Coordinates of C-alpha atoms and ligand atoms in Angstrom, one line a residue:
M95 CA 230.3 111.2 -1.3
T96 CA 230.7 115.0 -1.0
L97 CA 232.7 116.6 1.8
Q98 CA 229.4 117.9 3.3
E99 CA 227.9 114.3 3.3
E100 CA 231.1 112.9 4.8
I101 CA 231.0 115.4 7.6
E102 CA 227.3 115.0 8.3
R103 CA 227.6 111.3 8.8
R104 CA 230.3 111.6 11.4
R105 CA 229.7 111.4 15.2
T106 CA 232.7 111.9 17.4
F107 CA 232.2 111.5 21.1
A108 CA 233.6 110.3 24.4
I109 CA 232.2 108.1 27.1
I110 CA 233.0 109.4 30.5
S111 CA 232.4 107.9 33.9
H112 CA 233.7 107.4 37.4
P113 CA 235.9 104.3 37.3
D114 CA 233.9 101.1 37.4
A115 CA 230.6 102.6 36.3
G116 CA 230.8 100.6 33.1
K117 CA 232.5 102.7 30.5
T118 CA 234.7 99.9 29.0
T119 CA 231.7 97.5 29.0
L120 CA 229.5 100.0 27.2
T121 CA 232.2 100.9 24.6
E122 CA 232.5 97.2 23.9
K123 CA 228.8 96.8 23.4
L124 CA 228.7 99.7 21.0
L125 CA 231.5 98.2 19.0
L126 CA 229.6 94.9 18.9
F127 CA 226.6 96.8 17.3
G128 CA 228.9 98.3 14.7
G129 CA 230.2 94.8 13.9
A130 CA 233.7 96.2 14.7
I131 CA 234.3 93.3 17.1
H132 CA 232.4 90.1 17.2
V133 CA 232.7 88.8 20.7
A134 CA 232.3 90.4 24.0
G135 CA 235.5 90.7 26.1
A136 CA 237.6 91.9 23.2
V137 CA 238.1 95.4 24.4
K138 CA 240.8 95.7 27.1
S139 CA 240.1 98.0 29.9
N140 CA 242.1 101.1 29.7
K141 CA 242.2 101.7 33.4
I142 CA 245.3 101.7 35.5
K143 CA 244.2 99.8 38.5
K144 CA 245.0 101.4 41.9
T145 CA 247.2 98.4 42.8
A146 CA 249.4 99.2 39.8
T147 CA 250.9 102.4 41.3
S148 CA 254.2 100.8 42.0
D149 CA 254.2 98.3 39.3
W150 CA 256.1 99.9 36.4
M151 CA 255.6 97.2 33.9
E152 CA 252.0 97.3 34.5
I153 CA 251.9 101.0 33.9
E154 CA 253.8 100.6 30.7
K155 CA 251.5 97.8 29.6
Q156 CA 248.5 100.0 30.3
R157 CA 250.0 102.9 28.4
G158 CA 250.3 100.5 25.4
I159 CA 246.8 99.4 25.7
S160 CA 245.5 103.0 25.8
V161 CA 247.2 103.8 22.4
A162 CA 245.2 101.0 20.9
T163 CA 242.0 102.1 22.5
S164 CA 242.5 105.8 22.2
V165 CA 240.1 106.1 19.3
M166 CA 237.7 103.5 18.1
G167 CA 236.0 104.1 14.9
F168 CA 233.2 102.0 13.4
E169 CA 230.4 102.2 10.9
Y170 CA 226.8 101.9 12.0
E171 CA 223.8 102.5 9.7
H172 CA 225.7 104.7 7.3
F173 CA 227.2 106.7 10.2
K174 CA 230.9 106.9 10.9
I175 CA 231.2 106.8 14.7
N176 CA 234.4 107.7 16.5
I177 CA 234.6 106.9 20.2
L178 CA 237.5 108.7 22.0
D179 CA 238.6 106.8 25.0
T180 CA 239.6 108.5 28.2
P181 CA 241.8 107.1 30.9
G182 CA 239.8 105.7 33.8
H183 CA 242.3 106.5 36.5
E184 CA 241.6 109.9 38.1
D185 CA 245.3 110.8 38.2
F186 CA 245.1 111.2 34.4
A187 CA 242.1 113.5 34.6
E188 CA 243.9 116.3 32.7
D189 CA 244.2 113.9 29.7
T190 CA 240.5 113.4 29.9
F191 CA 239.8 117.1 29.9
R192 CA 241.9 117.5 26.8
T193 CA 240.1 114.6 25.0
L194 CA 236.8 116.4 25.7
T195 CA 238.0 119.3 23.6
A196 CA 238.1 117.0 20.6
V197 CA 234.6 115.6 20.8
D198 CA 231.3 116.9 19.6
S199 CA 229.2 115.2 22.3
V200 CA 229.5 113.0 25.4
I201 CA 227.8 110.0 26.9
I202 CA 228.1 109.8 30.7
V203 CA 227.8 106.4 32.4
V204 CA 226.4 106.4 35.9
D205 CA 226.1 103.3 38.1
I206 CA 222.4 103.0 39.3
A207 CA 223.5 102.1 42.8
K208 CA 226.2 104.7 43.2
G209 CA 224.7 107.6 41.4
V210 CA 226.8 110.6 40.6
E211 CA 230.4 110.2 41.8
K212 CA 233.3 112.6 42.1
Q213 CA 235.0 112.1 38.8
T214 CA 231.7 112.4 36.9
R215 CA 231.0 115.7 38.6
R216 CA 234.3 117.1 37.6
L217 CA 234.1 115.9 34.0
M218 CA 230.6 117.4 33.7
E219 CA 232.1 120.8 34.6
V220 CA 234.3 120.6 31.6
C221 CA 231.4 119.7 29.4
R222 CA 229.4 122.6 30.8
M223 CA 232.2 125.0 30.0
R224 CA 232.1 124.0 26.4
N225 CA 228.3 123.5 26.2
T226 CA 229.0 119.9 25.0
P227 CA 225.7 118.0 24.4
V228 CA 225.5 115.2 27.0
M229 CA 223.5 111.9 27.1
I230 CA 223.3 109.9 30.3
F231 CA 223.3 106.1 30.5
V232 CA 222.3 104.7 33.9
N233 CA 224.0 101.4 34.0
K234 CA 223.7 98.1 36.0
T235 CA 219.8 98.1 36.2
D236 CA 220.3 94.3 36.7
R237 CA 221.4 95.2 40.1
N238 CA 219.5 96.8 42.9
G239 CA 220.1 100.5 43.0
K240 CA 218.4 103.9 43.6
N241 CA 214.9 104.7 42.8
P242 CA 215.0 106.1 39.2
F243 CA 213.1 109.2 40.1
D244 CA 215.5 110.0 43.0
L245 CA 218.4 109.3 40.6
L246 CA 217.0 111.8 38.1
D247 CA 216.8 114.4 40.8
E248 CA 220.3 113.6 41.8
L249 CA 221.6 113.9 38.2
E250 CA 219.9 117.3 37.8
E251 CA 221.3 118.6 41.1
E252 CA 224.8 117.2 41.0
L253 CA 225.5 117.6 37.3
K254 CA 223.6 120.9 37.1
I255 CA 221.8 120.0 33.9
K256 CA 218.1 119.4 33.1
V257 CA 217.3 115.8 32.4
R258 CA 214.6 114.0 30.4
P259 CA 214.3 110.2 30.6
L260 CA 213.8 108.6 27.1
T261 CA 213.8 105.0 28.3
W262 CA 212.5 103.7 31.6
P263 CA 213.4 100.6 33.6
I264 CA 210.7 98.1 34.6
N265 CA 211.8 97.2 38.1
Q266 CA 215.5 96.5 38.9
G267 CA 217.9 94.0 40.3
E268 CA 216.7 90.4 40.2
K269 CA 213.2 91.6 39.3
F270 CA 214.4 93.7 36.4
K271 CA 212.1 93.0 33.4
G272 CA 213.3 95.4 30.7
V273 CA 213.1 98.9 29.5
Y274 CA 210.3 100.8 28.0
N275 CA 211.4 103.1 25.2
I276 CA 209.4 106.3 25.8
H277 CA 210.8 107.9 22.7
K278 CA 209.7 105.1 20.4
E279 CA 206.8 103.7 22.5
S280 CA 208.2 100.1 22.4
L281 CA 209.2 97.6 25.0
S282 CA 212.4 95.6 25.3
L283 CA 212.2 92.5 27.4
Y284 CA 215.2 91.6 29.5
R285 CA 217.0 88.4 28.8
P286 CA 220.4 88.4 30.4
S287 CA 223.0 87.8 27.7
K288 CA 226.5 89.1 27.1
Q289 CA 226.5 88.4 23.4
T290 CA 223.1 88.7 21.8
V291 CA 221.2 91.8 21.0
T292 CA 217.6 91.9 22.3
E293 CA 214.8 92.6 19.9
S294 CA 212.2 95.0 21.0
I295 CA 208.4 94.9 20.5
E296 CA 206.1 97.7 19.8
I297 CA 203.5 97.9 22.5
D298 CA 200.5 99.9 23.5
I299 CA 201.1 100.9 27.1
D300 CA 197.4 100.6 28.0
S301 CA 196.9 97.1 26.5
K302 CA 196.6 93.9 28.4
E303 CA 199.7 92.7 26.4
L304 CA 201.9 94.7 28.7
D305 CA 200.5 92.9 31.8
E306 CA 201.2 89.6 30.1
H307 CA 204.8 90.5 29.4
V308 CA 205.8 92.0 32.7
G309 CA 203.2 91.0 35.2
E310 CA 200.3 93.1 36.6
D311 CA 202.2 94.9 39.3
D312 CA 205.1 96.0 37.2
A313 CA 202.7 97.0 34.4
K314 CA 200.7 99.2 36.8
Q315 CA 203.8 100.7 38.2
L316 CA 205.1 101.5 34.7
R317 CA 201.9 103.2 33.7
E318 CA 202.1 105.3 36.9
D319 CA 205.7 106.1 36.3
L320 CA 205.1 107.2 32.8
E321 CA 202.2 109.4 33.8
L322 CA 204.5 111.0 36.4
I323 CA 207.3 111.5 33.9
N324 CA 205.0 113.2 31.4
G325 CA 203.6 115.4 34.2
V326 CA 207.0 116.4 35.6
Y327 CA 209.3 116.6 32.6
D328 CA 208.8 118.7 29.5
T329 CA 208.7 116.8 26.2
F330 CA 212.2 116.2 24.9
D331 CA 213.6 119.1 23.0
K332 CA 216.5 118.4 20.7
A333 CA 217.6 122.0 20.5
D334 CA 218.0 122.1 24.3
Y335 CA 220.1 118.9 24.1
L336 CA 222.3 120.3 21.4
S337 CA 222.9 123.5 23.4
G338 CA 224.1 121.5 26.4
E339 CA 221.1 122.4 28.6
L340 CA 219.2 119.1 28.6
A341 CA 220.5 115.6 28.9
P342 CA 218.3 112.7 27.7
V343 CA 218.6 109.7 30.1
F344 CA 218.6 106.0 29.2
F345 CA 218.5 103.0 31.5
G346 CA 220.1 99.6 30.9
S347 CA 222.7 97.1 31.6
A348 CA 225.8 97.4 29.5
L349 CA 227.1 94.0 30.7
N350 CA 224.0 92.3 29.4
N351 CA 223.8 94.4 26.3
F352 CA 220.5 95.7 27.4
G353 CA 219.2 99.2 26.7
V354 CA 222.3 99.9 24.7
K355 CA 220.7 99.7 21.3
E356 CA 218.1 102.2 22.4
L357 CA 220.9 104.5 23.4
L358 CA 222.8 104.1 20.2
D359 CA 219.8 104.5 17.9
C360 CA 218.8 107.7 19.6
F361 CA 222.4 108.8 19.6
I362 CA 222.8 108.6 15.8
E363 CA 219.5 110.3 15.4
I364 CA 220.2 113.4 17.6
A365 CA 223.9 113.6 18.4
P366 CA 225.6 116.5 16.6
C367 CA 227.9 116.0 13.6
P368 CA 231.2 118.0 13.8
R369 CA 230.6 121.5 14.9
A370 CA 232.3 124.8 14.2
V371 CA 235.5 125.3 16.2
L372 CA 236.8 128.7 17.5
S373 CA 240.2 129.8 16.7
E374 CA 241.8 133.0 17.9
E375 CA 241.4 134.4 14.5
R376 CA 237.8 133.3 13.5
E377 CA 235.3 130.5 13.7
V378 CA 236.3 127.5 11.5
R379 CA 233.4 125.5 10.0
P380 CA 233.9 121.8 9.3
E381 CA 232.6 122.0 5.7
E382 CA 235.3 124.5 4.7
P383 CA 237.4 122.9 2.0
S384 CA 240.8 123.7 3.5
F385 CA 242.2 121.3 6.1
S386 CA 242.8 122.5 9.7
G387 CA 243.1 120.6 12.9
F388 CA 244.8 120.6 16.3
V389 CA 246.8 118.2 18.5
F390 CA 244.9 117.2 21.6
K391 CA 246.9 114.3 22.7
I392 CA 250.4 113.0 22.4
H393 CA 251.2 109.4 23.1
A394 CA 254.8 108.3 23.6
N395 CA 256.1 105.0 22.3
M396 CA 256.4 102.3 24.8
D397 CA 259.7 101.2 23.5
P398 CA 262.4 103.4 25.2
N399 CA 264.9 102.5 22.5
H400 CA 262.8 103.8 19.7
R401 CA 261.4 107.0 21.2
S402 CA 258.7 108.2 18.8
C403 CA 255.3 109.6 19.6
I404 CA 251.9 109.7 18.0
A405 CA 250.3 113.0 17.9
F406 CA 246.5 112.8 17.8
V407 CA 245.0 115.4 15.6
K408 CA 241.3 116.3 15.6
I409 CA 240.4 117.5 12.1
C410 CA 238.3 120.7 12.4
S411 CA 237.7 121.4 8.8
G412 CA 238.0 120.0 5.3
K413 CA 239.9 116.9 4.3
F414 CA 243.3 115.6 5.4
E415 CA 245.4 113.8 2.8
R416 CA 248.4 111.6 3.1
N417 CA 251.7 113.0 1.6
T418 CA 250.3 116.5 1.4
N419 CA 252.1 119.5 2.7
Y420 CA 250.6 121.1 5.8
Q421 CA 251.7 124.1 7.8
H422 CA 252.7 123.5 11.4
I423 CA 251.7 126.9 12.7
R424 CA 253.9 127.2 15.8
S425 CA 257.2 126.4 14.0
G426 CA 256.1 127.8 10.7
R427 CA 257.4 124.6 9.1
Q428 CA 255.8 122.7 6.2
M429 CA 255.2 119.1 7.0
K430 CA 253.9 116.1 5.2
F431 CA 253.0 112.7 6.5
S432 CA 253.6 109.5 4.7
S433 CA 252.0 107.2 7.3
P434 CA 249.1 108.9 9.1
T435 CA 247.0 106.4 10.9
A436 CA 243.3 106.2 11.5
F437 CA 241.6 103.9 14.0
M438 CA 239.0 101.3 13.1
A439 CA 237.8 99.3 16.0
Q440 CA 241.1 98.5 17.7
K441 CA 243.2 98.4 14.7
K442 CA 245.5 101.2 13.6
E443 CA 245.8 101.5 9.9
V444 CA 247.5 103.9 7.4
V445 CA 244.9 106.1 5.7
D446 CA 245.0 108.2 2.6
E447 CA 242.4 110.6 3.7
A448 CA 240.2 111.7 6.6
Y449 CA 237.5 114.2 7.2
A450 CA 236.5 116.9 9.6
G451 CA 235.4 115.1 12.8
D452 CA 237.9 112.3 12.4
I453 CA 241.0 111.8 14.4
V454 CA 244.3 111.0 12.7
G455 CA 247.4 109.8 14.4
L456 CA 250.6 111.4 13.1
P457 CA 253.9 109.8 13.9
D458 CA 256.5 112.2 15.4
S459 CA 260.0 111.1 16.0
G460 CA 261.6 114.5 16.6
G461 CA 259.4 116.0 19.4
T462 CA 257.9 118.4 16.9
F463 CA 254.4 118.5 18.4
K464 CA 253.1 120.0 21.5
I465 CA 249.6 119.8 22.9
G466 CA 247.4 122.5 21.3
D467 CA 249.5 122.8 18.1
T468 CA 247.5 123.8 15.0
L469 CA 248.1 122.3 11.5
T470 CA 246.5 123.9 8.4
S471 CA 246.6 124.0 4.7
G472 CA 248.4 127.3 5.0
E473 CA 246.1 129.7 6.9
N474 CA 247.5 131.2 10.1
L475 CA 245.0 129.8 12.7
H476 CA 245.4 129.1 16.4
F477 CA 242.7 126.9 17.9
K478 CA 241.5 127.7 21.3
G479 CA 240.0 125.6 24.0
L480 CA 242.9 123.5 25.4
P481 CA 243.2 125.0 28.8
S482 CA 245.4 123.8 31.6
F483 CA 243.7 123.5 35.0
S484 CA 245.3 124.2 38.3
P485 CA 247.0 121.0 39.4
E486 CA 246.2 119.4 42.8
L487 CA 249.7 118.3 43.8
F488 CA 253.0 120.1 43.5
K489 CA 256.6 119.1 44.0
Y490 CA 260.0 120.7 43.3
I491 CA 261.9 118.7 40.8
D492 CA 265.7 118.5 41.2
N493 CA 268.4 117.0 39.2
A494 CA 269.8 113.9 41.0
D495 CA 272.7 113.3 38.6
P496 CA 274.8 116.4 37.8
M497 CA 276.3 114.8 34.7
K498 CA 272.8 114.5 33.2
A499 CA 271.4 118.0 33.5
K500 CA 270.8 118.4 29.8
Q501 CA 269.0 115.1 29.5
L502 CA 266.8 116.0 32.5
E503 CA 266.0 119.4 30.9
K504 CA 265.1 117.9 27.6
G505 CA 263.1 115.1 29.2
V506 CA 261.1 117.5 31.4
R507 CA 260.4 119.7 28.4
Q508 CA 259.2 116.9 26.2
L509 CA 257.0 115.3 28.9
M510 CA 255.4 118.7 29.5
D511 CA 254.8 119.2 25.8
E512 CA 253.2 115.8 25.8
G513 CA 250.9 117.1 28.6
V514 CA 252.0 114.6 31.2
A515 CA 252.0 117.3 33.9
Q516 CA 252.6 121.0 34.2
L517 CA 255.8 122.9 34.9
F518 CA 256.0 126.2 36.7
V519 CA 259.3 128.1 37.3
N520 CA 259.3 130.0 40.5
Q521 CA 260.5 133.6 39.5
F522 CA 262.0 134.2 42.9
N523 CA 264.3 131.3 43.3
G524 CA 264.3 129.9 39.8
R525 CA 263.3 126.4 41.0
K526 CA 261.2 124.1 38.9
I527 CA 257.8 122.9 40.3
I528 CA 255.9 120.1 38.7
G529 CA 252.1 120.1 39.2
T530 CA 250.0 117.1 38.7
V531 CA 246.4 115.8 39.4
G532 CA 247.6 112.7 41.2
Q533 CA 250.5 111.0 42.8
L534 CA 250.8 108.4 40.0
Q535 CA 251.9 111.1 37.6
F536 CA 255.0 111.9 39.6
E537 CA 255.9 108.2 39.5
V538 CA 255.4 108.0 35.8
I539 CA 257.5 111.1 35.2
Q540 CA 260.4 109.8 37.3
Y541 CA 260.2 106.4 35.6
R542 CA 260.1 107.8 32.1
L543 CA 262.9 110.3 32.7
E544 CA 265.1 107.5 33.8
H545 CA 264.1 105.0 31.1
E546 CA 263.6 107.2 28.1
Y547 CA 266.0 110.1 28.8
N548 CA 268.6 108.5 31.0
A549 CA 268.1 111.3 33.6
L550 CA 267.5 111.1 37.3
C551 CA 265.3 113.3 39.2
R552 CA 264.5 113.9 42.9
W553 CA 261.3 115.2 44.3
E554 CA 261.1 117.7 47.2
P555 CA 257.8 118.4 48.8
V556 CA 256.3 121.9 48.5
S557 CA 253.1 122.7 50.1
L558 CA 250.9 124.6 47.7
Y559 CA 247.1 124.8 47.4
K560 CA 246.4 126.1 43.9
A561 CA 248.0 127.6 40.8
C562 CA 246.1 130.7 39.6
W563 CA 246.7 132.4 36.3
V564 CA 246.5 136.1 37.1
E565 CA 245.6 139.1 34.9
S566 CA 244.3 142.6 35.4
D567 CA 243.2 145.5 33.2
D568 CA 245.4 147.7 35.5
A569 CA 249.0 147.0 34.5
V570 CA 250.4 148.9 37.5
E571 CA 248.3 147.0 39.9
L572 CA 249.5 143.7 38.4
E573 CA 253.1 144.8 38.8
N574 CA 252.4 145.7 42.4
F575 CA 250.9 142.4 43.0
K576 CA 253.7 140.5 41.4
R577 CA 256.2 142.5 43.5
R578 CA 254.4 142.0 46.8
K579 CA 253.9 138.2 46.1
M580 CA 257.3 137.8 44.6
Q581 CA 258.1 134.5 46.4
Y582 CA 254.9 133.0 45.1
M583 CA 255.1 134.1 41.5
A584 CA 255.9 131.6 38.7
K585 CA 255.8 131.3 34.9
D586 CA 254.1 128.4 33.1
T587 CA 255.7 127.0 29.9
S588 CA 253.9 129.6 27.8
D589 CA 255.5 132.3 29.9
R590 CA 252.2 133.3 31.6
D591 CA 252.1 134.7 35.1
V592 CA 251.0 132.2 37.7
F593 CA 250.4 132.8 41.4
L594 CA 251.1 129.8 43.6
A595 CA 248.9 130.2 46.6
D596 CA 250.0 128.0 49.5
S597 CA 246.6 128.0 51.2
G598 CA 242.9 128.8 50.6
Y599 CA 243.3 131.5 53.2
M600 CA 246.2 133.1 51.4
L601 CA 244.3 133.2 48.2
Q602 CA 241.3 134.7 49.9
M603 CA 243.5 137.4 51.4
A604 CA 245.2 138.1 48.0
R605 CA 241.7 138.5 46.5
Q606 CA 240.7 141.0 49.2
D607 CA 243.9 143.0 49.0
F608 CA 244.0 143.2 45.2
P609 CA 240.4 143.5 44.0
K610 CA 241.6 144.5 40.5
I611 CA 243.4 141.3 39.9
R612 CA 241.5 138.4 38.4
F613 CA 242.5 134.9 39.6
H614 CA 241.8 131.9 37.3
F615 CA 242.0 128.2 38.0
S616 CA 242.5 127.5 34.3
S617 CA 244.9 128.9 31.8
E618 CA 242.2 130.0 29.3
F619 CA 239.9 132.8 30.4
Ligands
LIG113 P1 234.9 101.3 33.8 O1 235.5 101.2 32.4 O2 233.9 102.4 33.9 O3 235.9 101.4 34.8 O4 234.0 100.0 34.1 P2 234.0 98.6 33.5 O5 233.3 98.6 32.2 O6 235.4 98.0 33.5 O7 233.0 97.9 34.5 C1 233.3 97.8 35.9 C2 232.7 96.5 36.4 O8 231.3 96.6 36.4 C3 233.1 95.3 35.7 O9 233.2 94.2 36.6 C4 231.9 95.0 34.8 O10 231.8 93.7 34.4 C5 230.8 95.5 35.7 N1 229.6 95.9 34.9 C6 229.5 96.7 33.8 N2 228.3 96.9 33.4 C7 227.5 96.2 34.2 C8 226.1 95.9 34.3 O11 225.3 96.4 33.5 N3 225.7 95.1 35.3 C9 226.5 94.5 36.2 N4 226.0 93.8 37.1 N5 227.9 94.8 36.2 C10 228.3 95.5 35.2 P3 234.5 93.7 37.2 O12 234.2 92.6 38.1 O13 235.3 94.9 37.8 O14 235.3 93.3 36.0 P4 235.2 92.0 35.1 O15 236.0 91.0 35.8 O16 233.7 91.7 35.0 O17 235.8 92.5 33.8

């Protein structure tokens, strides 16, 4: 196969959802279709349950599981599909944001009864920022939920994207009969089953056959619904989907493996193969022969006595080969990898080569990699698009063991490189502030510092509202601002200026007083 053919058959995507909507179940069903697993129940949930917040072993176990399920590759109808898993727990949302930079499209799972939930809304914002093509799977049609039309309105409104149903449920809950495939004009009749795959039948919507299969009332309703759909929604336009403006919507029940094949078949037909990626220097196209890629995730080893990491690299162009020298751009070092891993189903295996669109895991025992690092065949490139977002929670971190200052320093630095949380150094008092998305991250940091670095830390509360990256075209004004807000100015780990606003009011006042300063809630602007 040529490089071009290898790239065109790749589909790299993530499934995102609010916890419990059915992400894990859907992932598993997709793997079943690809023959990557043979029985349901084989995929372990990668969610850190809320009850686990103080159960360290549980967290460690879950971290282990998430390595195994970080990337799941499988073959389906000549396509090479890579599913990137994202942590379900909202305290790890930052990890999910970064994973979204490594995918070419996204499937959003929504619970038919709950509709759009908080986490989904936030993740969709990230997709919108990058114009990532999005498909929506409305799950749990075997349960009673919202009226599908109301739900479509809600999706449009809450996710701020146009929608177009491509399958349609026939009734729901106990009366759920199946889904009609608008796209293919066929009908799949519902038979609850966790293991088997339902066959669909081609059907003329106006024929008596429909009434025989689903009953007169539901047949009538379906005809009316379809008429309304065709009246209200434009015909599906693939170009709008690819530009991230339109989301096709599918209905089904992941648990019963229903409506999933329709989703997958449409997915391979329309989802994009690897796309061009922007670097600071230029646009990099996947079919370019030279290898390039970036680190979007770093996973530490669970065993504290053998502290090595796996850096997950998304290949942006060309072909990656084992035992070949590549340039680590940030350090300027040449590196080669004797045991890069790829991920098939839930197995990690050493690979000799991988192509643009694929993810390779590179073992790193020396803390060489940092989130956002670029690797290339030699060209000096820096990939963009791995922003940090303003954390939600902030705490001062202090050394609790004076004999272990160095260990603490090193531990904090490496954990930040791994992207566990964000570090800001207050320029006024020199104190270190850790910013996270959720409380659980503080607990993980403290635990890991102690067990992996032999360092003790202590948290001290600091009441902050947001971290804003500041810039201005007017250098004098920026200096003025920094002087006036001295107590609230900090530097991030890349030495950028960050304003730590302690309330929404304070931020509003700063905006008013300094109209020439731009305040950003993410580090890339
Ligand atoms: P998540 O990864 O998005 O957090 O969700 P997950 O797949 O773990 O699903 C959450 C719960 O919803 C699970 O039940 C799962 O069995 C159930 N579920 C998923 N899809 C469907 C569906 O189509 N219909 C129905 N009725 N339920 C569905 P649980 O009780 O939390 O876990 P488990 O004990 O079943 O594993």
